[in-house]
Coordinates of C-alpha atoms and ligand atoms in Angstrom, one line a residue:
Chain A
M1 CA 42.3 13.4 0.8
I2 CA 41.5 16.7 -1.1
E3 CA 44.1 18.4 -3.3
L4 CA 43.8 21.8 -4.9
D5 CA 46.2 22.0 -7.8
N6 CA 46.8 25.5 -9.0
I7 CA 43.1 26.5 -9.3
G8 CA 41.5 29.7 -10.5
Y9 CA 37.9 30.6 -10.1
N10 CA 35.5 33.4 -11.2
Y11 CA 31.8 33.8 -11.2
G12 CA 31.8 35.4 -14.6
G13 CA 33.2 38.7 -13.4
G14 CA 36.7 39.2 -12.3
E15 CA 39.0 36.4 -11.1
L16 CA 38.0 35.6 -7.4
L17 CA 40.7 32.9 -6.8
T18 CA 44.1 32.7 -8.6
N19 CA 46.8 30.0 -8.5
V20 CA 45.4 28.4 -5.4
S21 CA 47.0 25.2 -4.2
A22 CA 46.5 23.2 -1.0
Q23 CA 46.4 19.7 0.3
L24 CA 44.3 18.3 2.9
A25 CA 46.1 15.3 4.3
P26 CA 44.1 12.4 5.9
G27 CA 43.4 13.2 9.6
S28 CA 44.5 16.9 9.4
F29 CA 42.6 19.9 10.7
H30 CA 42.5 23.1 8.7
F31 CA 41.0 26.5 9.2
L32 CA 40.2 28.8 6.3
T33 CA 40.0 32.4 7.1
G34 CA 39.9 35.7 5.4
P35 CA 37.7 38.7 5.0
S36 CA 34.0 38.5 4.2
G37 CA 33.6 38.1 0.5
A38 CA 37.2 36.8 -0.1
G39 CA 35.9 33.6 -1.4
K40 CA 35.9 31.0 1.6
T41 CA 32.6 29.5 0.7
T42 CA 33.5 29.5 -2.9
L43 CA 36.7 27.5 -2.1
L44 CA 34.9 25.1 0.1
K45 CA 32.3 24.4 -2.8
L46 CA 35.2 23.8 -5.1
C47 CA 36.4 21.1 -2.6
Y48 CA 33.1 19.2 -2.5
G49 CA 32.3 19.6 -6.1
A50 CA 29.4 22.0 -5.9
L51 CA 31.6 24.3 -8.2
H52 CA 34.2 23.5 -10.7
P53 CA 37.5 25.6 -11.1
T54 CA 37.9 27.6 -14.1
S55 CA 41.4 26.6 -14.2
G56 CA 43.5 24.1 -12.3
R57 CA 42.2 20.8 -10.9
V58 CA 40.6 19.6 -7.7
R59 CA 41.2 16.1 -6.7
A60 CA 39.2 14.3 -4.0
F61 CA 40.1 10.7 -3.0
N62 CA 42.4 10.7 -6.0
M63 CA 39.6 11.5 -8.3
D64 CA 39.5 14.5 -10.5
V65 CA 36.1 16.1 -9.3
K66 CA 35.4 17.7 -12.6
G67 CA 35.3 14.4 -14.3
L68 CA 32.7 12.9 -12.1
D69 CA 29.2 12.4 -13.5
R70 CA 26.2 13.4 -11.4
D71 CA 25.9 10.0 -9.7
Q72 CA 29.6 9.9 -8.8
T73 CA 29.2 13.4 -7.5
A74 CA 26.5 12.1 -5.3
M75 CA 28.8 9.4 -4.0
L76 CA 31.4 11.9 -3.2
R77 CA 28.9 13.9 -1.2
R78 CA 28.4 10.8 1.0
R79 CA 32.1 10.7 1.8
V80 CA 32.5 14.5 2.5
G81 CA 30.1 15.8 5.2
V82 CA 29.3 19.4 4.7
V83 CA 27.9 22.0 7.2
H84 CA 26.7 24.8 4.9
Q85 CA 26.8 28.4 6.0
D86 CA 22.9 28.7 5.5
C87 CA 22.4 25.2 6.8
Q88 CA 20.1 24.0 4.0
F89 CA 17.4 22.0 5.7
L90 CA 14.1 20.7 4.3
N91 CA 11.6 22.7 6.3
H92 CA 8.7 20.2 6.1
L93 CA 10.7 17.6 7.9
S94 CA 11.5 17.4 11.6
I95 CA 15.1 18.0 12.8
Y96 CA 15.3 14.3 13.5
E97 CA 14.4 13.5 9.8
N98 CA 16.7 16.1 8.5
I99 CA 19.7 14.8 10.4
A100 CA 18.6 11.3 9.2
L101 CA 18.4 12.5 5.6
P102 CA 21.7 11.3 4.3
L103 CA 20.8 7.8 5.5
T104 CA 17.4 8.1 3.9
V105 CA 18.7 9.1 0.5
S106 CA 21.3 6.4 0.6
G107 CA 18.5 3.8 1.2
K108 CA 19.6 2.8 4.6
A109 CA 16.8 1.7 7.0
L110 CA 16.3 4.2 9.7
D111 CA 15.2 1.6 12.2
S112 CA 18.5 -0.2 12.3
E113 CA 20.4 3.2 12.7
E114 CA 18.0 4.5 15.3
G115 CA 20.5 3.9 18.1
N116 CA 23.3 5.8 16.3
L117 CA 20.9 8.6 15.3
N118 CA 19.7 9.2 19.0
E119 CA 23.2 9.1 20.2
L120 CA 24.4 11.6 17.7
I121 CA 21.4 13.9 18.3
N122 CA 22.2 13.6 22.0
W123 CA 25.9 14.5 21.2
V124 CA 24.9 17.7 19.6
G125 CA 22.6 18.4 22.5
L126 CA 19.3 18.4 20.4
S127 CA 17.4 15.6 22.0
E128 CA 14.6 17.8 23.2
R129 CA 14.2 19.5 20.0
A130 CA 14.4 16.5 17.6
E131 CA 10.7 16.7 16.7
A132 CA 10.8 20.5 15.8
K133 CA 10.8 21.8 12.3
P134 CA 14.0 23.7 11.3
P135 CA 12.5 27.1 11.2
E136 CA 11.5 26.7 14.8
L137 CA 15.3 26.4 15.9
S138 CA 17.6 29.0 16.9
G139 CA 20.6 29.7 14.7
G140 CA 23.0 27.8 17.0
E141 CA 20.6 24.8 17.2
R142 CA 20.4 24.7 13.4
Q143 CA 24.2 24.8 13.1
R144 CA 24.5 21.9 15.6
A145 CA 21.9 19.9 13.6
A146 CA 23.7 20.7 10.4
L147 CA 26.8 19.3 12.0
A148 CA 25.0 16.2 13.1
R149 CA 23.7 15.8 9.6
A150 CA 27.2 16.3 8.1
V151 CA 28.6 13.4 10.1
I152 CA 25.8 10.9 10.2
L153 CA 27.3 8.8 7.4
S154 CA 30.6 8.8 9.1
P155 CA 32.3 10.5 6.2
D156 CA 36.1 10.6 5.9
V157 CA 36.2 14.5 5.4
V158 CA 34.0 17.2 7.3
I159 CA 33.8 20.6 5.8
A160 CA 32.2 23.3 7.9
D161 CA 31.4 26.8 6.6
E162 CA 31.2 29.2 9.5
P163 CA 29.8 26.7 11.9
T164 CA 30.0 29.2 14.7
G165 CA 28.6 32.1 12.6
N166 CA 25.4 32.5 14.8
V167 CA 26.3 31.4 18.2
D168 CA 27.7 33.0 21.4
W169 CA 31.1 32.2 22.7
D170 CA 30.0 29.1 24.9
M171 CA 28.2 27.6 22.1
S172 CA 31.0 28.1 19.6
Q173 CA 33.3 26.4 22.0
R174 CA 31.0 23.5 22.3
L175 CA 30.8 23.1 18.4
L176 CA 34.6 23.5 18.4
R177 CA 34.9 20.5 20.7
L178 CA 32.6 18.4 18.5
L179 CA 34.8 19.1 15.6
V180 CA 38.0 18.4 17.6
E181 CA 36.5 15.1 18.7
L182 CA 35.6 14.3 15.2
N183 CA 39.3 15.0 14.2
R184 CA 40.6 12.7 17.1
M185 CA 38.3 10.0 15.6
G186 CA 40.5 10.4 12.4
K187 CA 38.3 12.6 10.3
T188 CA 40.0 15.3 8.0
I189 CA 38.4 18.6 8.9
L190 CA 38.2 21.9 7.1
V191 CA 36.5 24.8 8.8
A192 CA 35.9 28.2 7.3
S193 CA 35.8 30.9 9.9
H194 CA 36.6 34.5 10.4
D195 CA 36.6 34.1 14.2
L196 CA 40.3 34.5 15.1
A197 CA 39.5 33.9 18.9
L198 CA 38.0 30.5 18.0
I199 CA 41.0 29.6 15.8
R200 CA 43.3 30.5 18.7
A201 CA 41.3 28.4 21.1
A202 CA 41.3 25.5 18.6
K203 CA 45.1 25.6 18.3
N204 CA 45.4 24.8 22.0
Q205 CA 43.4 21.8 21.3
V206 CA 44.6 20.3 18.1
Q207 CA 47.4 20.7 15.7
A208 CA 45.5 22.9 13.2
R209 CA 46.9 24.8 10.1
V210 CA 45.4 28.1 9.2
L211 CA 44.9 28.9 5.4
R212 CA 44.1 32.5 4.7
I213 CA 42.5 33.9 1.5
S214 CA 43.4 37.6 0.7
D215 CA 43.8 39.2 -2.6
R216 CA 42.7 36.1 -4.6
R217 CA 45.6 34.1 -3.2
L218 CA 45.7 31.3 -0.5
T219 CA 48.6 31.6 2.0
L220 CA 49.5 29.6 5.1
A221 CA 49.1 31.9 8.0
G222 CA 52.0 31.7 10.5
A223 CA 52.5 32.5 14.2
D224 CA 50.8 36.0 13.7
L225 CA 47.5 34.6 14.7
Chain B
M1 CA 11.5 -3.0 -15.5
S2 CA 12.4 -5.3 -12.6
Q3 CA 10.0 -6.6 -10.1
G4 CA 11.7 -4.9 -7.3
R5 CA 11.3 -1.6 -9.1
I6 CA 7.5 -2.2 -9.5
R7 CA 7.2 -3.2 -6.0
K8 CA 9.1 0.0 -4.8
I9 CA 6.7 2.1 -7.0
L10 CA 3.6 0.4 -5.5
V11 CA 4.5 -0.1 -2.0
G12 CA 7.1 2.6 -1.8
D13 CA 9.2 3.5 1.3
A14 CA 7.5 5.7 3.6
Q15 CA 10.6 7.7 4.6
A16 CA 11.5 8.2 1.0
D17 CA 8.1 9.5 0.2
R18 CA 8.3 12.3 2.8
V19 CA 11.5 13.8 1.4
V20 CA 9.4 15.6 -1.2
P21 CA 6.7 18.0 0.4
P22 CA 3.2 17.1 -0.4
S23 CA 2.1 19.4 -3.2
G24 CA -1.7 20.1 -3.2
F25 CA -2.2 21.7 -6.6
T26 CA -0.4 19.2 -8.9
A27 CA -1.8 16.3 -7.0
Q28 CA -5.3 17.4 -7.6
L29 CA -4.7 18.3 -11.2
T30 CA -3.2 14.8 -11.9
L31 CA -6.1 13.1 -10.1
F32 CA -8.7 15.1 -11.9
V33 CA -7.1 14.7 -15.4
S34 CA -6.5 11.1 -15.2
G35 CA -10.0 10.5 -13.7
A36 CA -11.7 12.6 -16.6
M37 CA -9.5 11.0 -19.3
A38 CA -10.2 7.4 -18.1
F39 CA -14.0 8.2 -18.0
L40 CA -13.7 9.4 -21.8
V41 CA -11.6 6.3 -22.7
V42 CA -14.4 4.1 -21.4
F43 CA -16.9 5.7 -23.8
A44 CA -14.4 5.6 -26.7
L45 CA -13.9 2.0 -26.0
A46 CA -17.6 1.3 -25.8
L47 CA -18.1 3.1 -29.1
S48 CA -15.4 1.3 -31.0
L49 CA -16.4 -2.1 -29.5
A50 CA -20.0 -1.5 -30.5
S51 CA -19.3 -0.3 -34.0
G52 CA -16.8 -3.3 -34.5
R53 CA -19.5 -5.7 -33.5
L54 CA -21.9 -3.9 -35.8
A55 CA -19.4 -4.2 -38.7
D56 CA -18.8 -7.8 -38.1
R57 CA -22.5 -8.5 -37.8
W58 CA -23.4 -6.6 -40.9
S59 CA -20.7 -8.2 -43.1
Q60 CA -21.3 -11.7 -41.9
E61 CA -25.1 -11.6 -42.2
L62 CA -25.1 -10.1 -45.6
A63 CA -22.0 -11.6 -47.2
R64 CA -23.1 -15.1 -48.0
A65 CA -26.7 -14.2 -49.1
A66 CA -28.0 -12.8 -52.3
T67 CA -31.3 -12.6 -54.0
L68 CA -32.4 -13.3 -57.6
R69 CA -35.6 -11.6 -58.6
I70 CA -37.5 -12.7 -61.6
N71 CA -39.9 -10.3 -63.2
A72 CA -42.2 -12.1 -65.8
P73 CA -45.9 -12.2 -66.6
Q74 CA -47.5 -14.5 -64.1
D75 CA -48.1 -17.4 -66.4
Q76 CA -44.5 -17.6 -67.4
L77 CA -43.1 -17.2 -63.9
P78 CA -42.9 -20.8 -62.8
A79 CA -41.1 -21.8 -66.1
Q80 CA -38.6 -19.0 -65.7
T81 CA -38.1 -19.8 -62.1
Q82 CA -37.2 -23.2 -63.1
V83 CA -34.6 -22.0 -65.7
A84 CA -33.0 -19.7 -63.1
L85 CA -32.8 -22.6 -60.6
T86 CA -31.1 -24.7 -63.2
I87 CA -28.6 -22.0 -64.0
L88 CA -27.9 -21.4 -60.4
Q89 CA -27.3 -25.1 -59.8
Q90 CA -24.8 -25.2 -62.6
T91 CA -23.0 -22.2 -61.3
P92 CA -19.8 -23.1 -59.4
G93 CA -19.6 -21.3 -55.9
V94 CA -23.5 -21.3 -55.3
S95 CA -23.9 -23.5 -52.3
S96 CA -27.8 -23.4 -52.5
A97 CA -30.5 -21.8 -54.4
K98 CA -34.1 -21.9 -53.2
A99 CA -37.2 -20.4 -54.6
L100 CA -39.3 -18.7 -51.8
T101 CA -42.8 -20.2 -51.4
P102 CA -45.8 -17.8 -51.7
D103 CA -46.2 -17.9 -47.8
E104 CA -42.6 -16.9 -47.3
Q105 CA -43.1 -14.1 -49.9
A106 CA -46.2 -13.0 -48.2
Q107 CA -44.4 -12.9 -44.9
L108 CA -41.6 -10.6 -46.4
L109 CA -44.1 -8.3 -47.9
S110 CA -46.5 -8.1 -45.0
P111 CA -44.7 -5.3 -43.2
W112 CA -45.4 -3.1 -46.2
F113 CA -48.9 -4.2 -47.2
G114 CA -50.3 -5.6 -44.1
P115 CA -51.0 -9.3 -43.3
D116 CA -54.3 -9.5 -45.1
I117 CA -53.2 -8.8 -48.7
P118 CA -54.1 -11.6 -51.0
I119 CA -50.6 -11.8 -52.4
D120 CA -51.4 -14.5 -55.2
T121 CA -53.7 -11.8 -56.9
L122 CA -50.8 -9.2 -57.2
P123 CA -48.1 -9.4 -59.8
V124 CA -45.3 -10.0 -57.4
P125 CA -41.9 -11.1 -58.8
Q126 CA -40.6 -14.5 -57.8
L127 CA -37.6 -14.4 -55.3
I128 CA -34.8 -16.9 -55.2
E129 CA -32.6 -17.0 -52.2
I130 CA -29.0 -17.8 -53.0
I131 CA -26.5 -18.8 -50.4
E132 CA -22.9 -18.3 -51.5
G133 CA -20.5 -21.1 -51.1
N134 CA -16.7 -20.8 -50.2
P135 CA -15.1 -19.8 -52.5
G136 CA -18.0 -17.6 -53.9
Y137 CA -19.4 -17.5 -57.4
D138 CA -18.4 -15.3 -60.2
R139 CA -20.9 -12.4 -60.0
A140 CA -20.2 -10.8 -63.4
G141 CA -20.2 -14.2 -65.1
L142 CA -23.5 -15.0 -63.5
R143 CA -25.1 -11.8 -64.5
L144 CA -23.9 -12.2 -68.1
R145 CA -25.5 -15.6 -68.4
L146 CA -28.7 -14.5 -66.8
S147 CA -29.1 -11.4 -69.0
A148 CA -28.7 -13.7 -72.1
E149 CA -31.0 -16.5 -70.9
L150 CA -33.5 -14.7 -68.5
P151 CA -33.7 -11.0 -69.2
G152 CA -36.3 -10.5 -66.5
A153 CA -33.9 -11.8 -63.7
V154 CA -32.2 -9.3 -61.4
L155 CA -29.3 -10.4 -59.2
D156 CA -29.2 -8.4 -56.0
D157 CA -26.1 -9.5 -53.9
H158 CA -26.6 -6.7 -51.3
T159 CA -23.1 -5.5 -51.7
R160 CA -24.3 -2.2 -53.1
W161 CA -25.8 -1.1 -49.9
R162 CA -23.9 -3.3 -47.6
E163 CA -20.5 -1.9 -48.3
P164 CA -21.1 1.8 -47.2
L165 CA -22.7 0.5 -44.0
V166 CA -19.7 -1.8 -43.0
D167 CA -17.5 1.0 -44.0
A168 CA -19.1 3.5 -41.9
A169 CA -19.1 1.1 -38.9
N170 CA -15.5 0.4 -39.4
S171 CA -14.6 4.1 -39.6
L172 CA -16.5 4.5 -36.4
R173 CA -14.4 1.8 -34.7
R174 CA -11.2 3.5 -36.0
L175 CA -12.4 6.9 -34.8
G176 CA -13.0 5.4 -31.2
L177 CA -9.5 3.8 -31.2
F178 CA -8.0 7.1 -32.3
S179 CA -9.8 9.0 -29.7
I180 CA -8.3 6.7 -27.3
L181 CA -4.7 7.3 -28.5
L182 CA -5.5 11.1 -28.5
I183 CA -6.8 10.9 -24.9
G184 CA -3.6 9.0 -23.9
G185 CA -1.4 11.6 -25.5
A186 CA -3.3 14.5 -23.9
T187 CA -3.1 12.7 -20.6
A188 CA 0.7 12.4 -20.9
A189 CA 1.1 16.0 -21.9
M190 CA -1.0 17.2 -18.8
I191 CA 0.9 15.0 -16.5
T192 CA 4.2 16.1 -17.8
L193 CA 3.0 19.7 -17.2
A194 CA 2.0 18.9 -13.6
A195 CA 5.3 17.0 -13.0
N196 CA 7.2 19.9 -14.3
A197 CA 5.4 22.4 -12.2
A198 CA 6.1 20.0 -9.2
L199 CA 9.8 19.6 -9.9
A200 CA 10.2 23.5 -10.5
A201 CA 8.3 24.2 -7.3
N202 CA 10.8 21.8 -5.4
A203 CA 14.1 23.1 -7.0
Q204 CA 15.2 24.0 -3.5
V205 CA 14.3 20.6 -2.1
I206 CA 16.2 19.0 -4.9
E207 CA 19.3 21.0 -4.2
V208 CA 19.3 19.9 -0.5
L209 CA 18.7 16.2 -1.5
R210 CA 21.7 16.4 -3.7
L211 CA 23.8 18.0 -1.2
V212 CA 23.3 15.2 1.2
G213 CA 24.3 12.7 -1.6
A214 CA 20.9 11.8 -3.1
L215 CA 21.3 10.1 -6.6
D216 CA 19.1 11.6 -9.4
S217 CA 17.4 8.3 -9.7
Y218 CA 16.4 8.5 -6.0
I219 CA 15.0 12.1 -6.5
A220 CA 13.2 11.1 -9.7
Q221 CA 11.7 8.1 -8.0
A222 CA 10.0 10.2 -5.3
F223 CA 8.2 12.2 -8.0
I224 CA 7.4 9.2 -10.3
R225 CA 5.9 7.3 -7.5
R226 CA 3.6 10.1 -6.6
F227 CA 2.3 10.8 -10.0
T228 CA 2.0 7.1 -10.9
L229 CA -0.2 6.4 -7.8
R230 CA -2.3 9.4 -8.4
A231 CA -2.9 8.5 -12.1
L232 CA -3.6 5.0 -11.0
I233 CA -6.3 6.2 -8.4
G234 CA -7.7 8.9 -10.6
S235 CA -8.1 6.6 -13.6
A236 CA -9.6 3.8 -11.4
V237 CA -12.2 6.2 -10.2
G238 CA -12.9 7.5 -13.7
V239 CA -13.2 4.0 -15.1
V240 CA -15.7 3.0 -12.5
L241 CA -17.9 6.1 -13.1
G242 CA -17.6 5.5 -16.8
M243 CA -18.6 1.9 -16.5
I244 CA -21.6 2.7 -14.3
S245 CA -22.7 5.3 -16.7
I246 CA -22.5 2.7 -19.5
L247 CA -24.4 0.2 -17.4
L248 CA -27.2 2.9 -17.0
L249 CA -27.6 3.2 -20.8
P250 CA -30.7 1.3 -22.1
E251 CA -30.3 -2.3 -22.8
A252 CA -29.4 -3.3 -26.3
S253 CA -32.7 -3.9 -28.3
D254 CA -33.7 -4.6 -31.9
E255 CA -35.9 -1.5 -32.0
G256 CA -33.1 0.7 -30.8
G257 CA -30.6 -0.5 -33.3
F258 CA -27.1 0.8 -32.9
L259 CA -27.8 3.4 -30.2
T260 CA -28.9 0.9 -27.6
G261 CA -26.1 -1.5 -28.4
L262 CA -23.4 0.8 -27.1
G263 CA -22.6 -1.1 -23.9
F264 CA -19.9 -3.7 -23.4
Q265 CA -20.8 -7.3 -24.0
G266 CA -19.2 -10.4 -22.5
W267 CA -15.5 -10.2 -22.4
G268 CA -15.8 -6.5 -23.6
W269 CA -16.3 -5.6 -19.9
A270 CA -12.7 -6.6 -19.2
W271 CA -11.3 -4.0 -21.6
P272 CA -12.0 -1.0 -19.4
L273 CA -10.1 -2.8 -16.4
L274 CA -6.9 -2.2 -18.5
V275 CA -7.4 1.5 -18.4
P276 CA -6.1 2.3 -14.8
P277 CA -2.8 0.3 -15.4
L278 CA -2.3 2.0 -18.8
G279 CA -3.0 5.4 -17.1
A280 CA -0.4 4.6 -14.4
L281 CA 2.1 3.6 -17.1
V282 CA 1.5 6.9 -19.0
A283 CA 2.1 8.8 -15.8
F284 CA 5.1 6.7 -15.0
V285 CA 6.7 7.3 -18.3
A286 CA 5.7 11.1 -18.6
T287 CA 7.0 11.8 -15.1
G288 CA 10.1 9.9 -15.6
T289 CA 10.9 11.8 -18.7
A290 CA 10.2 15.2 -17.2
A291 CA 12.2 14.4 -14.0
R292 CA 15.2 13.2 -16.0
R293 CA 15.2 16.3 -18.1
K294 CA 14.6 18.7 -15.2
L295 CA 17.3 17.1 -13.0
R296 CA 19.8 17.4 -16.0
E297 CA 18.7 21.1 -16.2
L298 CA 19.2 21.8 -12.5
S299 CA 22.7 20.3 -12.3
Ligands
ATP1 N1 26.7 32.5 -7.2 C1 27.5 33.6 -7.2 N2 27.4 34.3 -8.3 C2 28.1 35.5 -8.5 N3 29.0 35.8 -7.5 C3 29.0 35.1 -6.3 C4 28.2 34.0 -6.2 N4 28.6 33.4 -5.0 C5 29.4 34.4 -4.4 N5 29.7 35.3 -5.1 C6 30.5 36.4 -5.0 O1 32.0 35.9 -4.7 C7 32.6 36.5 -3.8 C8 33.0 35.5 -2.7 O2 32.0 34.9 -2.1 P1 32.0 33.9 -1.0 O3 30.6 33.4 -0.6 O4 33.0 32.8 -1.3 O5 32.7 34.7 0.2 P2 33.1 34.3 1.7 O6 34.5 34.4 1.8 O7 32.5 33.0 2.1 O8 32.4 35.4 2.5 P3 31.6 35.4 4.0 O9 32.8 35.4 5.0 O10 30.8 36.6 4.1 O11 30.8 34.2 4.0 C9 31.7 37.6 -3.1 O12 32.0 38.9 -3.7 C10 30.4 37.1 -3.7 O13 29.5 38.3 -3.9
MG2 MG1 31.0 32.3 3.3

């Protein structure tokens, strides 16, 4: 689905990532871990084409991401659902409208999708809060809403950046179950997290591989977790 | 532009409209600017239509007529008039030539001397009215022949004082049309500024829309639609106010001459109706250009 081929990246200062290679096979579940500032968010952005590598190549759905024009990048975003670390909502719209946003911008009539939308909002446990504006939500509620928005178009790949960053243990377990459920539905999942307890809990539920970034390199973590 | 696209702009999609937050300041600016500009366009239109009418009338009324004035002692006047008429009848391009009767001459002079003047006791020259045919006569040739045969005859074909008047009216018309172009350009510039401000203020929104897979054309459309509608509404209001003001001007009258003829006449009233759609078109193009440039910048 997504291949990183020997990529390097820097924001203009020193090299942040060097010689990073990885492959996300269809239906796989990967965690990405590493210390804060190691470049997890950066690596995810490279995967969905928000950044382009300074060297090497990123391929998504067998297309070179760098070669995509703006419209093709937009189409890629529809096939890759992203939960951003800082959620990224439109604050003047309700949570319901924010979750529906990918449908709206791809020109789908909301009326015909209303059933799906309500089901999804119920699935992330936000039925009561659907009419609230994003700033009125708690951190965990926002992250659940972000997850719902990421999957509304039924993308093949779901990328989540610290989806459990703001929530307590119970809530992080709930979010994890949602991701596991998506994986069972056949989606390819990539989750950045430094929550090792969460990763251990996940390994009991799915076959998940753990990638670790440290010292600019990406390695496959072994049984030491 | 396809019909579907036009419909999308006019009718829109309520959900798509909401993705960009309402922006008070640029909305009011666009409404006000297009209203004011439309108001001015109505006046510029009225001015150029009126001066156009004036130019046409002056050139039509005066083009075909000329006057031959015969100055001679009273006893030679009838004979010389006869000679002049003969010459004129022999001149190709003169459609008719007629000596004015004493009554007609008195009528022409009465505004200056009053109605009771005994005109036959005054040494007035004889006037001959010449109506030019088509093609016209050879002015220089006629003058030459008259000066040889009738030294006391003066041919006055009005061109001397007609041309500057017609020229003035024509430049007034051009000035009016030029003002309309200037107003259109200024409107485009103002709307571009307003659209740029709106786009810059919504950079964050644009980023989120892109993250969820919005095409540039979709994002641009949301802005274009807004500005086009505002320009349409603003200029419609401006045109209505402008037309009311023109209606309130005094009626066209002979005494008032040009100043009172400033209104629209007949089909002229239809011209201002073109202003709102044109204003909307200007906004459509200006916002589209601004949006495309800004979206390229933001990528
Ligand atoms: N836009 C940017 N311009 C310059 N430097 C940046 C930019 N974004 C991130 N960085 C730097 O790159 C490094 C990696 O950032 P990144 O966000 O990828 O880390 P992370 O692993 O996601 O950290 P965290 O666990 O705290 O989210 C950091 O040192 C950060 O300061
Ligand atoms: Mg991060």
